[in-house]
Amino acid sequence: MVLKLYGFPLSTCTRRVALVLKEKNVPYELVPVDLTKNEHKSAEFMTKQPFGQVPYIVEEDGFQLYESRAIGRYIALKYAGQGNKILPDPSDFKNTALFEQAASIELTNFDPFASGLAFEKVFKPRKGLGETNEEVVASLTKQLNAKLDAYEVLLSTSKYLAGDEVTLADLFHIPYGAMLGVMGIDVLESGTRPNVARWWKDITSRPSWQAVKNGA
């Protein structure tokens, strides 16, 4: 039995885990959870994931884990010796600290705005929760642009957010970042931030993302 990934193929967080699995060459079986039928809110599902969210994983020995970023760290640590190196050696305290700094940047300075835009422009109307609030979209876009100005400064001195080696901190951006382009919010590829554009082209060109961008 291979690792099982329970999730919705096109969900951002499911694809976040899938791309890490691809980076580390870890075989997995996707077990589809149909969000359109609220399967993630079923009593059975919520015994595995009490928040009723995707994804979660189950390993051969029965070990279970949810939260996409936690899963990503776990996979990168457990399979450190195979695939691409996407975490610093834990004994390297300084580079590990720089990685955690970069991971915190993604979680607090990127995700709230990118995921908020996705909710307003994609998920809200799709779920019948009302029309897109364009004032909210404008506010989130303005805030995200300000954050990306700081990214431009950071990426002017290093190739990636934690230094000159790609890490999970960079890869965690991809699923929601890719949605921005689909929504017509061109903030990552704009020529106004050449270092951000260079970084974004680099990480989204990786075979791992190309393999899962249309579904985990």
CSV table of C-alpha atoms in Angstrom, one decimal:
chain,number,residue,atom,x,y,z
A,1,MET,CA,0.0,0.0,0.0
A,2,VAL,CA,1.3,3.5,-0.9
A,3,LEU,CA,0.6,6.7,1.0
A,4,LYS,CA,-3.0,7.8,0.5
A,5,LEU,CA,-3.8,11.4,-0.1
A,6,TYR,CA,-7.5,12.2,0.7
A,7,GLY,CA,-8.5,15.4,-1.1
A,8,PHE,CA,-10.2,17.1,-3.9
A,9,PRO,CA,-8.0,17.0,-7.0
A,10,LEU,CA,-8.3,20.8,-7.8
A,11,SER,CA,-8.2,22.1,-4.3
A,12,THR,CA,-5.3,24.4,-3.6
A,13,CYS,CA,-4.3,22.6,-0.4
A,14,THR,CA,-4.5,19.2,-2.0
A,15,ARG,CA,-2.3,20.3,-4.8
A,16,ARG,CA,0.1,21.8,-2.3
A,17,VAL,CA,0.7,18.4,-0.8
A,18,ALA,CA,0.8,16.7,-4.1
A,19,LEU,CA,3.5,18.9,-5.5
A,20,VAL,CA,5.6,18.2,-2.4
A,21,LEU,CA,5.1,14.5,-2.9
A,22,LYS,CA,6.2,14.9,-6.5
A,23,GLU,CA,9.3,16.9,-5.4
A,24,LYS,CA,10.3,14.1,-3.1
A,25,ASN,CA,9.4,11.2,-5.5
A,26,VAL,CA,7.0,9.7,-3.1
A,27,PRO,CA,4.3,7.5,-4.7
A,28,TYR,CA,0.8,8.2,-3.5
A,29,GLU,CA,-2.8,7.3,-4.2
A,30,LEU,CA,-5.3,10.1,-4.5
A,31,VAL,CA,-8.5,9.2,-2.7
A,32,PRO,CA,-11.0,11.7,-4.1
A,33,VAL,CA,-13.2,13.7,-1.7
A,34,ASP,CA,-16.0,15.4,-3.6
A,35,LEU,CA,-16.3,18.9,-2.1
A,36,THR,CA,-19.3,19.6,-4.4
A,37,LYS,CA,-21.2,16.9,-2.5
A,38,ASN,CA,-20.0,18.0,0.9
A,39,GLU,CA,-18.2,14.7,1.4
A,40,HIS,CA,-15.7,16.6,3.6
A,41,LYS,CA,-18.4,17.4,6.0
A,42,SER,CA,-19.6,13.9,6.5
A,43,ALA,CA,-19.4,12.3,9.9
A,44,GLU,CA,-17.0,9.7,8.7
A,45,PHE,CA,-14.6,12.2,7.1
A,46,MET,CA,-14.6,14.4,10.2
A,47,THR,CA,-13.4,11.5,12.3
A,48,LYS,CA,-10.2,11.9,10.3
A,49,GLN,CA,-10.2,15.7,9.9
A,50,PRO,CA,-12.3,17.3,12.6
A,51,PHE,CA,-12.4,20.7,10.8
A,52,GLY,CA,-14.0,19.1,7.7
A,53,GLN,CA,-11.2,20.3,5.3
A,54,VAL,CA,-9.0,18.7,2.7
A,55,PRO,CA,-6.5,17.2,2.5
A,56,TYR,CA,-5.2,14.6,5.0
A,57,ILE,CA,-2.8,11.7,4.4
A,58,VAL,CA,-2.7,8.1,5.7
A,59,GLU,CA,0.6,6.1,5.6
A,60,GLU,CA,1.1,2.4,5.3
A,61,ASP,CA,1.5,2.1,9.0
A,62,GLY,CA,-1.7,3.9,9.7
A,63,PHE,CA,-0.2,7.3,10.6
A,64,GLN,CA,-2.5,10.1,9.8
A,65,LEU,CA,-1.9,13.8,9.4
A,66,TYR,CA,-3.8,16.9,8.2
A,67,GLU,CA,-3.0,20.5,7.4
A,68,SER,CA,-1.2,20.9,4.1
A,69,ARG,CA,1.9,22.8,5.4
A,70,ALA,CA,2.4,20.3,8.2
A,71,ILE,CA,2.1,17.4,5.7
A,72,GLY,CA,4.7,19.2,3.5
A,73,ARG,CA,7.2,19.5,6.3
A,74,TYR,CA,6.6,15.9,7.3
A,75,ILE,CA,7.2,14.5,3.8
A,76,ALA,CA,10.3,16.7,3.3
A,77,LEU,CA,11.8,15.5,6.6
A,78,LYS,CA,10.9,11.8,6.3
A,79,TYR,CA,12.1,11.5,2.7
A,80,ALA,CA,15.0,13.9,3.0
A,81,GLY,CA,17.3,11.4,1.3
A,82,GLN,CA,15.3,11.2,-2.0
A,83,GLY,CA,14.0,13.6,-4.6
A,84,ASN,CA,14.8,17.3,-4.4
A,85,LYS,CA,16.1,18.9,-1.3
A,86,ILE,CA,13.4,21.4,-0.2
A,87,LEU,CA,14.3,21.8,3.5
A,88,PRO,CA,17.6,22.7,5.1
A,89,ASP,CA,19.3,20.2,7.4
A,90,PRO,CA,17.6,20.5,10.8
A,91,SER,CA,21.1,20.6,12.4
A,92,ASP,CA,21.8,23.8,10.4
A,93,PHE,CA,20.2,26.2,12.8
A,94,LYS,CA,20.7,29.4,10.8
A,95,ASN,CA,19.4,28.1,7.5
A,96,THR,CA,16.5,26.4,9.3
A,97,ALA,CA,15.7,29.7,11.0
A,98,LEU,CA,15.8,31.5,7.6
A,99,PHE,CA,13.5,28.8,6.2
A,100,GLU,CA,11.0,29.3,9.1
A,101,GLN,CA,11.1,33.1,8.5
A,102,ALA,CA,10.3,32.6,4.8
A,103,ALA,CA,7.5,30.1,5.7
A,104,SER,CA,6.0,32.6,8.1
A,105,ILE,CA,6.1,35.3,5.4
A,106,GLU,CA,4.1,33.0,3.1
A,107,LEU,CA,1.6,32.2,5.8
A,108,THR,CA,1.1,35.8,7.1
A,109,ASN,CA,2.0,38.1,4.2
A,110,PHE,CA,0.8,36.2,1.2
A,111,ASP,CA,-1.8,33.6,1.9
A,112,PRO,CA,-4.5,35.8,3.7
A,113,PHE,CA,-4.6,38.1,0.7
A,114,ALA,CA,-4.3,35.5,-2.1
A,115,SER,CA,-6.8,33.1,-0.5
A,116,GLY,CA,-9.1,36.1,0.3
A,117,LEU,CA,-9.2,37.1,-3.4
A,118,ALA,CA,-9.9,33.5,-4.4
A,119,PHE,CA,-12.8,33.4,-2.0
A,120,GLU,CA,-14.3,36.6,-3.3
A,121,LYS,CA,-13.8,36.0,-7.0
A,122,VAL,CA,-14.1,32.2,-7.3
A,123,PHE,CA,-15.4,30.3,-4.2
A,124,LYS,CA,-18.0,32.8,-3.0
A,125,PRO,CA,-20.1,32.9,-6.3
A,126,ARG,CA,-19.5,29.2,-7.0
A,127,LYS,CA,-20.9,28.3,-3.6
A,128,GLY,CA,-23.9,30.6,-3.9
A,129,LEU,CA,-22.7,32.8,-1.1
A,130,GLY,CA,-23.4,36.0,-2.9
A,131,GLU,CA,-21.8,38.2,-5.5
A,132,THR,CA,-18.1,39.2,-5.5
A,133,ASN,CA,-17.6,42.3,-3.4
A,134,GLU,CA,-15.4,44.4,-5.7
A,135,GLU,CA,-14.5,46.8,-2.8
A,136,VAL,CA,-13.1,43.9,-0.9
A,137,VAL,CA,-11.2,42.7,-4.0
A,138,ALA,CA,-9.7,46.2,-4.5
A,139,SER,CA,-8.6,46.3,-0.8
A,140,LEU,CA,-7.1,42.9,-0.8
A,141,THR,CA,-5.3,43.6,-4.1
A,142,LYS,CA,-3.9,46.8,-2.8
A,143,GLN,CA,-2.6,45.1,0.4
A,144,LEU,CA,-1.1,42.2,-1.6
A,145,ASN,CA,0.7,44.6,-3.9
A,146,ALA,CA,2.2,46.3,-0.8
A,147,LYS,CA,3.4,42.9,0.5
A,148,LEU,CA,4.9,42.0,-2.9
A,149,ASP,CA,6.9,45.2,-2.9
A,150,ALA,CA,8.6,43.8,0.1
A,151,TYR,CA,9.1,40.5,-1.7
A,152,GLU,CA,10.8,42.4,-4.5
A,153,VAL,CA,13.3,43.8,-2.0
A,154,LEU,CA,13.9,40.3,-0.5
A,155,LEU,CA,14.3,38.6,-3.9
A,156,SER,CA,16.7,41.3,-5.1
A,157,THR,CA,19.4,39.8,-2.7
A,158,SER,CA,18.6,36.1,-3.0
A,159,LYS,CA,17.3,33.7,-5.5
A,160,TYR,CA,14.6,32.3,-3.3
A,161,LEU,CA,12.9,33.5,-0.1
A,162,ALA,CA,15.1,31.6,2.3
A,163,GLY,CA,18.3,32.0,0.4
A,164,ASP,CA,19.8,30.6,-2.8
A,165,GLU,CA,18.1,27.2,-2.6
A,166,VAL,CA,14.4,26.5,-3.2
A,167,THR,CA,12.5,25.4,-0.1
A,168,LEU,CA,8.9,24.6,0.9
A,169,ALA,CA,8.5,28.2,1.7
A,170,ASP,CA,8.6,29.0,-2.0
A,171,LEU,CA,6.6,26.0,-3.1
A,172,PHE,CA,3.8,26.8,-0.6
A,173,HIS,CA,2.9,29.9,-2.6
A,174,ILE,CA,2.2,28.2,-5.8
A,175,PRO,CA,-1.4,26.9,-5.6
A,176,TYR,CA,-3.0,30.2,-4.6
A,177,GLY,CA,-0.5,32.2,-6.5
A,178,ALA,CA,-1.5,30.4,-9.7
A,179,MET,CA,-5.1,31.2,-9.0
A,180,LEU,CA,-4.3,34.9,-9.1
A,181,GLY,CA,-3.4,34.7,-12.7
A,182,VAL,CA,-6.5,32.8,-13.6
A,183,MET,CA,-8.5,35.5,-11.9
A,184,GLY,CA,-6.8,38.2,-13.9
A,185,ILE,CA,-4.9,39.7,-11.0
A,186,ASP,CA,-1.5,40.0,-12.6
A,187,VAL,CA,0.7,40.8,-9.6
A,188,LEU,CA,3.3,38.0,-9.7
A,189,GLU,CA,4.3,38.2,-13.4
A,190,SER,CA,4.1,42.0,-13.8
A,191,GLY,CA,7.2,43.7,-15.1
A,192,THR,CA,7.0,46.2,-12.3
A,193,ARG,CA,8.6,43.7,-10.0
A,194,PRO,CA,11.3,41.9,-12.1
A,195,ASN,CA,12.7,39.8,-9.2
A,196,VAL,CA,9.2,38.6,-8.1
A,197,ALA,CA,8.5,37.7,-11.8
A,198,ARG,CA,11.8,35.9,-12.1
A,199,TRP,CA,11.2,33.9,-8.9
A,200,TRP,CA,7.6,33.1,-9.9
A,201,LYS,CA,8.5,31.8,-13.3
A,202,ASP,CA,11.2,29.7,-11.7
A,203,ILE,CA,9.1,28.0,-9.1
A,204,THR,CA,6.1,27.4,-11.4
A,205,SER,CA,8.2,25.9,-14.1
A,206,ARG,CA,9.3,23.1,-11.8
A,207,PRO,CA,8.2,19.6,-13.0
A,208,SER,CA,6.3,19.0,-9.7
A,209,TRP,CA,3.9,21.8,-10.3
A,210,GLN,CA,3.5,21.0,-14.0
A,211,ALA,CA,2.5,17.5,-12.9
A,212,VAL,CA,-0.2,18.6,-10.5
A,213,LYS,CA,-1.4,22.0,-11.7
A,214,ASN,CA,-4.4,20.6,-13.4
A,215,GLY,CA,-5.2,18.2,-10.6
A,216,ALA,CA,-3.4,16.3,-7.8
